[in-house]
Amino acid sequence: MNLELTPVQAVACCSPLSREPLSASEAEGIAPLLKALADPVRLRLMSLVASHEGGEACVCDLNGAFDLSQPTISHHLKVLHAAGLLEREKRGVWVYYRARTDALANLAALIGGHSK
Amino acid sequence: MNLELTPVQAVACCSPLSREPLSASEAEGIAPLLKALADPVRLRLMSLVASHEGGEACVCDLNGAFDLSQPTISHHLKVLHAAGLLEREKRGVWVYYRARTDALANLAALIGGHSK
DNA sequence: CGTAAATATTTACACTCATCTATGTCTTAA
DNA sequence: TTAAGACATAGATGAGTGTAAATATTTACG
């Protein structure tokens, strides 16, 4: 049983980096989100999904964009989903992923924000 | 001899994630920046420096905030500096670090931005 | 049912990374 | 010159990670 908050829920907690020091626990909550994004393949996956028409894409749209095996892409999608950056929805044989733009916006505000 | 661009120079290249797919080379340029931030200790270091009065802090201000050895903090500062997120300046015995807020702003725009 | 297609899981491995201890370098002061 | 303090580097180690191959699961359709 796992009742922890997903990383995406932890990012809305804090004021921007430049405003006040992050506590240790806040930093430990946010780092996994950045870690999930900090990979070239996952960055491209996020941008492919986020910029895809309708704001979603199925795995079949994504596999072809990489020189990687299908299980590897599936693994990266799982990491992004576990971090809360992608939503998953199964429709028939296909699985559609959708970007959590709210999570991306919160993360961006944390990194680059100035005001409270 | 190392003539490569620092990661911080690579982040100003691209439109936001949600706007159009990132190319492989763009993603490979940006991922190291996120990787540098994707650690709880380095996140706290960045926020400690960025929110410190005058926008800078010396290592002596930072060491005490962690239960880590001085070489470990020095290592993390080096990683952030290599990524282009921190500037280094030696003044007398002390070394002062300053946050590259422009780099943070560019990164934030890439992650959370909407317009071109 | 049986088969094919789309996606996920498992296992294994090479590689990277965060951390420590020990040591080095540089600066200031006595 | 010697000593002490601030910070960096080097080397070692245990934990974590990206990838592929093989296999499993789920769904659709004869």
mmCIF file with all atom_site columns, N, CA, C and O in Angstrom, chain A residues 36-67:
data_model
loop_
_atom_site.group_PDB
_atom_site.id
_atom_site.type_symbol
_atom_site.label_atom_id
_atom_site.label_alt_id
_atom_site.label_comp_id
_atom_site.label_asym_id
_atom_site.label_entity_id
_atom_site.label_seq_id
_atom_site.pdbx_PDB_ins_code
_atom_site.Cartn_x
_atom_site.Cartn_y
_atom_site.Cartn_z
_atom_site.occupancy
_atom_site.B_iso_or_equiv
_atom_site.pdbx_formal_charge
_atom_site.auth_seq_id
_atom_site.auth_comp_id
_atom_site.auth_asym_id
_atom_site.auth_atom_id
_atom_site.pdbx_PDB_model_num
ATOM 1   N N  . ALA A 1 36 ? 12.521 13.225 -13.222 1.00 0.00 ? 36 ALA A N  1
ATOM 2   C CA . ALA A 1 36 ? 11.726 12.581 -14.274 1.00 0.00 ? 36 ALA A CA 1
ATOM 3   C C  . ALA A 1 36 ? 11.891 13.314 -15.603 1.00 0.00 ? 36 ALA A C  1
ATOM 4   O O  . ALA A 1 36 ? 11.908 12.704 -16.670 1.00 0.00 ? 36 ALA A O  1
ATOM 5   N N  . LEU A 1 37 ? 12.048 14.616 -15.541 1.00 0.00 ? 37 LEU A N  1
ATOM 6   C CA . LEU A 1 37 ? 12.204 15.414 -16.762 1.00 0.00 ? 37 LEU A CA 1
ATOM 7   C C  . LEU A 1 37 ? 13.644 15.437 -17.265 1.00 0.00 ? 37 LEU A C  1
ATOM 8   O O  . LEU A 1 37 ? 13.886 15.756 -18.431 1.00 0.00 ? 37 LEU A O  1
ATOM 9   N N  . ALA A 1 38 ? 14.576 15.096 -16.416 1.00 0.00 ? 38 ALA A N  1
ATOM 10  C CA . ALA A 1 38 ? 15.993 15.318 -16.720 1.00 0.00 ? 38 ALA A CA 1
ATOM 11  C C  . ALA A 1 38 ? 16.591 14.191 -17.537 1.00 0.00 ? 38 ALA A C  1
ATOM 12  O O  . ALA A 1 38 ? 17.637 13.647 -17.202 1.00 0.00 ? 38 ALA A O  1
ATOM 13  N N  . ASP A 1 39 ? 15.930 13.846 -18.607 1.00 0.00 ? 39 ASP A N  1
ATOM 14  C CA . ASP A 1 39 ? 16.434 12.822 -19.519 1.00 0.00 ? 39 ASP A CA 1
ATOM 15  C C  . ASP A 1 39 ? 16.016 13.224 -20.925 1.00 0.00 ? 39 ASP A C  1
ATOM 16  O O  . ASP A 1 39 ? 14.857 13.598 -21.141 1.00 0.00 ? 39 ASP A O  1
ATOM 17  N N  . PRO A 1 40 ? 16.925 13.161 -21.874 1.00 0.00 ? 40 PRO A N  1
ATOM 18  C CA . PRO A 1 40 ? 16.603 13.627 -23.233 1.00 0.00 ? 40 PRO A CA 1
ATOM 19  C C  . PRO A 1 40 ? 15.385 12.933 -23.820 1.00 0.00 ? 40 PRO A C  1
ATOM 20  O O  . PRO A 1 40 ? 14.537 13.581 -24.446 1.00 0.00 ? 40 PRO A O  1
ATOM 21  N N  . VAL A 1 41 ? 15.299 11.629 -23.626 1.00 0.00 ? 41 VAL A N  1
ATOM 22  C CA . VAL A 1 41 ? 14.166 10.895 -24.186 1.00 0.00 ? 41 VAL A CA 1
ATOM 23  C C  . VAL A 1 41 ? 12.861 11.341 -23.532 1.00 0.00 ? 41 VAL A C  1
ATOM 24  O O  . VAL A 1 41 ? 11.857 11.585 -24.217 1.00 0.00 ? 41 VAL A O  1
ATOM 25  N N  . ARG A 1 42 ? 12.863 11.486 -22.223 1.00 0.00 ? 42 ARG A N  1
ATOM 26  C CA . ARG A 1 42 ? 11.634 11.870 -21.531 1.00 0.00 ? 42 ARG A CA 1
ATOM 27  C C  . ARG A 1 42 ? 11.254 13.314 -21.827 1.00 0.00 ? 42 ARG A C  1
ATOM 28  O O  . ARG A 1 42 ? 10.072 13.651 -21.925 1.00 0.00 ? 42 ARG A O  1
ATOM 29  N N  . LEU A 1 43 ? 12.254 14.175 -21.999 1.00 0.00 ? 43 LEU A N  1
ATOM 30  C CA . LEU A 1 43 ? 11.955 15.551 -22.401 1.00 0.00 ? 43 LEU A CA 1
ATOM 31  C C  . LEU A 1 43 ? 11.251 15.566 -23.744 1.00 0.00 ? 43 LEU A C  1
ATOM 32  O O  . LEU A 1 43 ? 10.245 16.259 -23.937 1.00 0.00 ? 43 LEU A O  1
ATOM 33  N N  . ARG A 1 44 ? 11.764 14.786 -24.683 1.00 0.00 ? 44 ARG A N  1
ATOM 34  C CA . ARG A 1 44 ? 11.135 14.741 -26.004 1.00 0.00 ? 44 ARG A CA 1
ATOM 35  C C  . ARG A 1 44 ? 9.756  14.113 -25.921 1.00 0.00 ? 44 ARG A C  1
ATOM 36  O O  . ARG A 1 44 ? 8.824  14.553 -26.601 1.00 0.00 ? 44 ARG A O  1
ATOM 37  N N  . LEU A 1 45 ? 9.611  13.082 -25.112 1.00 0.00 ? 45 LEU A N  1
ATOM 38  C CA . LEU A 1 45 ? 8.298  12.472 -24.939 1.00 0.00 ? 45 LEU A CA 1
ATOM 39  C C  . LEU A 1 45 ? 7.298  13.496 -24.413 1.00 0.00 ? 45 LEU A C  1
ATOM 40  O O  . LEU A 1 45 ? 6.179  13.610 -24.918 1.00 0.00 ? 45 LEU A O  1
ATOM 41  N N  . MET A 1 46 ? 7.689  14.250 -23.410 1.00 0.00 ? 46 MET A N  1
ATOM 42  C CA . MET A 1 46 ? 6.800  15.274 -22.852 1.00 0.00 ? 46 MET A CA 1
ATOM 43  C C  . MET A 1 46 ? 6.412  16.287 -23.913 1.00 0.00 ? 46 MET A C  1
ATOM 44  O O  . MET A 1 46 ? 5.241  16.656 -24.044 1.00 0.00 ? 46 MET A O  1
ATOM 45  N N  . SER A 1 47 ? 7.384  16.745 -24.689 1.00 0.00 ? 47 SER A N  1
ATOM 46  C CA . SER A 1 47 ? 7.067  17.774 -25.687 1.00 0.00 ? 47 SER A CA 1
ATOM 47  C C  . SER A 1 47 ? 6.258  17.185 -26.832 1.00 0.00 ? 47 SER A C  1
ATOM 48  O O  . SER A 1 47 ? 5.401  17.862 -27.405 1.00 0.00 ? 47 SER A O  1
ATOM 49  N N  . LEU A 1 48 ? 6.513  15.915 -27.166 1.00 0.00 ? 48 LEU A N  1
ATOM 50  C CA . LEU A 1 48 ? 5.714  15.276 -28.208 1.00 0.00 ? 48 LEU A CA 1
ATOM 51  C C  . LEU A 1 48 ? 4.257  15.176 -27.779 1.00 0.00 ? 48 LEU A C  1
ATOM 52  O O  . LEU A 1 48 ? 3.338  15.484 -28.550 1.00 0.00 ? 48 LEU A O  1
ATOM 53  N N  . VAL A 1 49 ? 4.040  14.751 -26.539 1.00 0.00 ? 49 VAL A N  1
ATOM 54  C CA . VAL A 1 49 ? 2.671  14.615 -26.044 1.00 0.00 ? 49 VAL A CA 1
ATOM 55  C C  . VAL A 1 49 ? 2.025  15.983 -25.886 1.00 0.00 ? 49 VAL A C  1
ATOM 56  O O  . VAL A 1 49 ? 0.898  16.219 -26.347 1.00 0.00 ? 49 VAL A O  1
ATOM 57  N N  . ALA A 1 50 ? 2.756  16.900 -25.249 1.00 0.00 ? 50 ALA A N  1
ATOM 58  C CA . ALA A 1 50 ? 2.167  18.205 -24.937 1.00 0.00 ? 50 ALA A CA 1
ATOM 59  C C  . ALA A 1 50 ? 1.838  19.002 -26.188 1.00 0.00 ? 50 ALA A C  1
ATOM 60  O O  . ALA A 1 50 ? 0.865  19.762 -26.218 1.00 0.00 ? 50 ALA A O  1
ATOM 61  N N  . SER A 1 51 ? 2.636  18.832 -27.218 1.00 0.00 ? 51 SER A N  1
ATOM 62  C CA . SER A 1 51 ? 2.408  19.626 -28.432 1.00 0.00 ? 51 SER A CA 1
ATOM 63  C C  . SER A 1 51 ? 1.587  18.864 -29.471 1.00 0.00 ? 51 SER A C  1
ATOM 64  O O  . SER A 1 51 ? 1.303  19.389 -30.544 1.00 0.00 ? 51 SER A O  1
ATOM 65  N N  . HIS A 1 52 ? 1.228  17.648 -29.155 1.00 0.00 ? 52 HIS A N  1
ATOM 66  C CA . HIS A 1 52 ? 0.436  16.855 -30.096 1.00 0.00 ? 52 HIS A CA 1
ATOM 67  C C  . HIS A 1 52 ? -0.984 17.395 -30.168 1.00 0.00 ? 52 HIS A C  1
ATOM 68  O O  . HIS A 1 52 ? -1.490 17.964 -29.208 1.00 0.00 ? 52 HIS A O  1
ATOM 69  N N  . GLU A 1 53 ? -1.602 17.217 -31.320 1.00 0.00 ? 53 GLU A N  1
ATOM 70  C CA . GLU A 1 53 ? -2.959 17.746 -31.486 1.00 0.00 ? 53 GLU A CA 1
ATOM 71  C C  . GLU A 1 53 ? -3.911 17.078 -30.498 1.00 0.00 ? 53 GLU A C  1
ATOM 72  O O  . GLU A 1 53 ? -3.856 15.870 -30.265 1.00 0.00 ? 53 GLU A O  1
ATOM 73  N N  . GLY A 1 54 ? -4.748 17.882 -29.900 1.00 0.00 ? 54 GLY A N  1
ATOM 74  C CA . GLY A 1 54 ? -5.644 17.379 -28.873 1.00 0.00 ? 54 GLY A CA 1
ATOM 75  C C  . GLY A 1 54 ? -4.985 17.263 -27.515 1.00 0.00 ? 54 GLY A C  1
ATOM 76  O O  . GLY A 1 54 ? -5.633 16.895 -26.535 1.00 0.00 ? 54 GLY A O  1
ATOM 77  N N  . GLY A 1 55 ? -3.689 17.575 -27.452 1.00 0.00 ? 55 GLY A N  1
ATOM 78  C CA . GLY A 1 55 ? -2.990 17.516 -26.167 1.00 0.00 ? 55 GLY A CA 1
ATOM 79  C C  . GLY A 1 55 ? -2.716 16.098 -25.699 1.00 0.00 ? 55 GLY A C  1
ATOM 80  O O  . GLY A 1 55 ? -2.305 15.887 -24.576 1.00 0.00 ? 55 GLY A O  1
ATOM 81  N N  . GLU A 1 56 ? -2.917 15.142 -26.571 1.00 0.00 ? 56 GLU A N  1
ATOM 82  C CA . GLU A 1 56 ? -2.653 13.756 -26.183 1.00 0.00 ? 56 GLU A CA 1
ATOM 83  C C  . GLU A 1 56 ? -2.068 12.986 -27.349 1.00 0.00 ? 56 GLU A C  1
ATOM 84  O O  . GLU A 1 56 ? -2.188 13.382 -28.506 1.00 0.00 ? 56 GLU A O  1
ATOM 85  N N  . ALA A 1 57 ? -1.421 11.860 -27.017 1.00 0.00 ? 57 ALA A N  1
ATOM 86  C CA . ALA A 1 57 ? -0.829 11.017 -28.034 1.00 0.00 ? 57 ALA A CA 1
ATOM 87  C C  . ALA A 1 57 ? -0.828 9.583  -27.543 1.00 0.00 ? 57 ALA A C  1
ATOM 88  O O  . ALA A 1 57 ? -0.698 9.341  -26.339 1.00 0.00 ? 57 ALA A O  1
ATOM 89  N N  . CYS A 1 58 ? -0.992 8.640  -28.467 1.00 0.00 ? 58 CYS A N  1
ATOM 90  C CA . CYS A 1 58 ? -0.907 7.243  -28.061 1.00 0.00 ? 58 CYS A CA 1
ATOM 91  C C  . CYS A 1 58 ? 0.524  6.764  -28.257 1.00 0.00 ? 58 CYS A C  1
ATOM 92  O O  . CYS A 1 58 ? 1.312  7.377  -28.981 1.00 0.00 ? 58 CYS A O  1
ATOM 93  N N  . VAL A 1 59 ? 0.856  5.681  -27.595 1.00 0.00 ? 59 VAL A N  1
ATOM 94  C CA . VAL A 1 59 ? 2.219  5.166  -27.637 1.00 0.00 ? 59 VAL A CA 1
ATOM 95  C C  . VAL A 1 59 ? 2.645  4.894  -29.071 1.00 0.00 ? 59 VAL A C  1
ATOM 96  O O  . VAL A 1 59 ? 3.803  5.084  -29.430 1.00 0.00 ? 59 VAL A O  1
ATOM 97  N N  . CYS A 1 60 ? 1.689  4.492  -29.884 1.00 0.00 ? 60 CYS A N  1
ATOM 98  C CA . CYS A 1 60 ? 2.025  4.191  -31.272 1.00 0.00 ? 60 CYS A CA 1
ATOM 99  C C  . CYS A 1 60 ? 2.527  5.433  -32.002 1.00 0.00 ? 60 CYS A C  1
ATOM 100 O O  . CYS A 1 60 ? 3.317  5.334  -32.940 1.00 0.00 ? 60 CYS A O  1
ATOM 101 N N  . ASP A 1 61 ? 2.083  6.619  -31.548 1.00 0.00 ? 61 ASP A N  1
ATOM 102 C CA . ASP A 1 61 ? 2.587  7.858  -32.135 1.00 0.00 ? 61 ASP A CA 1
ATOM 103 C C  . ASP A 1 61 ? 4.015  8.147  -31.683 1.00 0.00 ? 61 ASP A C  1
ATOM 104 O O  . ASP A 1 61 ? 4.746  8.873  -32.357 1.00 0.00 ? 61 ASP A O  1
ATOM 105 N N  . LEU A 1 62 ? 4.383  7.616  -30.532 1.00 0.00 ? 62 LEU A N  1
ATOM 106 C CA . LEU A 1 62 ? 5.637  8.008  -29.895 1.00 0.00 ? 62 LEU A CA 1
ATOM 107 C C  . LEU A 1 62 ? 6.784  7.060  -30.221 1.00 0.00 ? 62 LEU A C  1
ATOM 108 O O  . LEU A 1 62 ? 7.925  7.490  -30.406 1.00 0.00 ? 62 LEU A O  1
ATOM 109 N N  . ASN A 1 63 ? 6.486  5.777  -30.286 1.00 0.00 ? 63 ASN A N  1
ATOM 110 C CA . ASN A 1 63 ? 7.538  4.785  -30.512 1.00 0.00 ? 63 ASN A CA 1
ATOM 111 C C  . ASN A 1 63 ? 8.407  5.125  -31.718 1.00 0.00 ? 63 ASN A C  1
ATOM 112 O O  . ASN A 1 63 ? 9.624  5.006  -31.670 1.00 0.00 ? 63 ASN A O  1
ATOM 113 N N  . GLY A 1 64 ? 7.747  5.545  -32.797 1.00 0.00 ? 64 GLY A N  1
ATOM 114 C CA . GLY A 1 64 ? 8.464  5.750  -34.036 1.00 0.00 ? 64 GLY A CA 1
ATOM 115 C C  . GLY A 1 64 ? 9.443  6.903  -34.013 1.00 0.00 ? 64 GLY A C  1
ATOM 116 O O  . GLY A 1 64 ? 10.328 6.986  -34.852 1.00 0.00 ? 64 GLY A O  1
ATOM 117 N N  . ALA A 1 65 ? 9.307  7.796  -33.044 1.00 0.00 ? 65 ALA A N  1
ATOM 118 C CA . ALA A 1 65 ? 10.152 8.988  -33.003 1.00 0.00 ? 65 ALA A CA 1
ATOM 119 C C  . ALA A 1 65 ? 11.533 8.708  -32.428 1.00 0.00 ? 65 ALA A C  1
ATOM 120 O O  . ALA A 1 65 ? 12.385 9.590  -32.403 1.00 0.00 ? 65 ALA A O  1
ATOM 121 N N  . PHE A 1 66 ? 11.751 7.496  -31.956 1.00 0.00 ? 66 PHE A N  1
ATOM 122 C CA . PHE A 1 66 ? 13.017 7.184  -31.288 1.00 0.00 ? 66 PHE A CA 1
ATOM 123 C C  . PHE A 1 66 ? 13.644 5.929  -31.868 1.00 0.00 ? 66 PHE A C  1
ATOM 124 O O  . PHE A 1 66 ? 12.953 5.068  -32.412 1.00 0.00 ? 66 PHE A O  1
ATOM 125 N N  . ASP A 1 67 ? 14.935 5.837  -31.724 1.00 0.00 ? 67 ASP A N  1
ATOM 126 C CA . ASP A 1 67 ? 15.667 4.635  -32.096 1.00 0.00 ? 67 ASP A CA 1
ATOM 127 C C  . ASP A 1 67 ? 15.792 3.723  -30.888 1.00 0.00 ? 67 ASP A C  1
ATOM 128 O O  . ASP A 1 67 ? 16.850 3.166  -30.620 1.00 0.00 ? 67 ASP A O  1
#
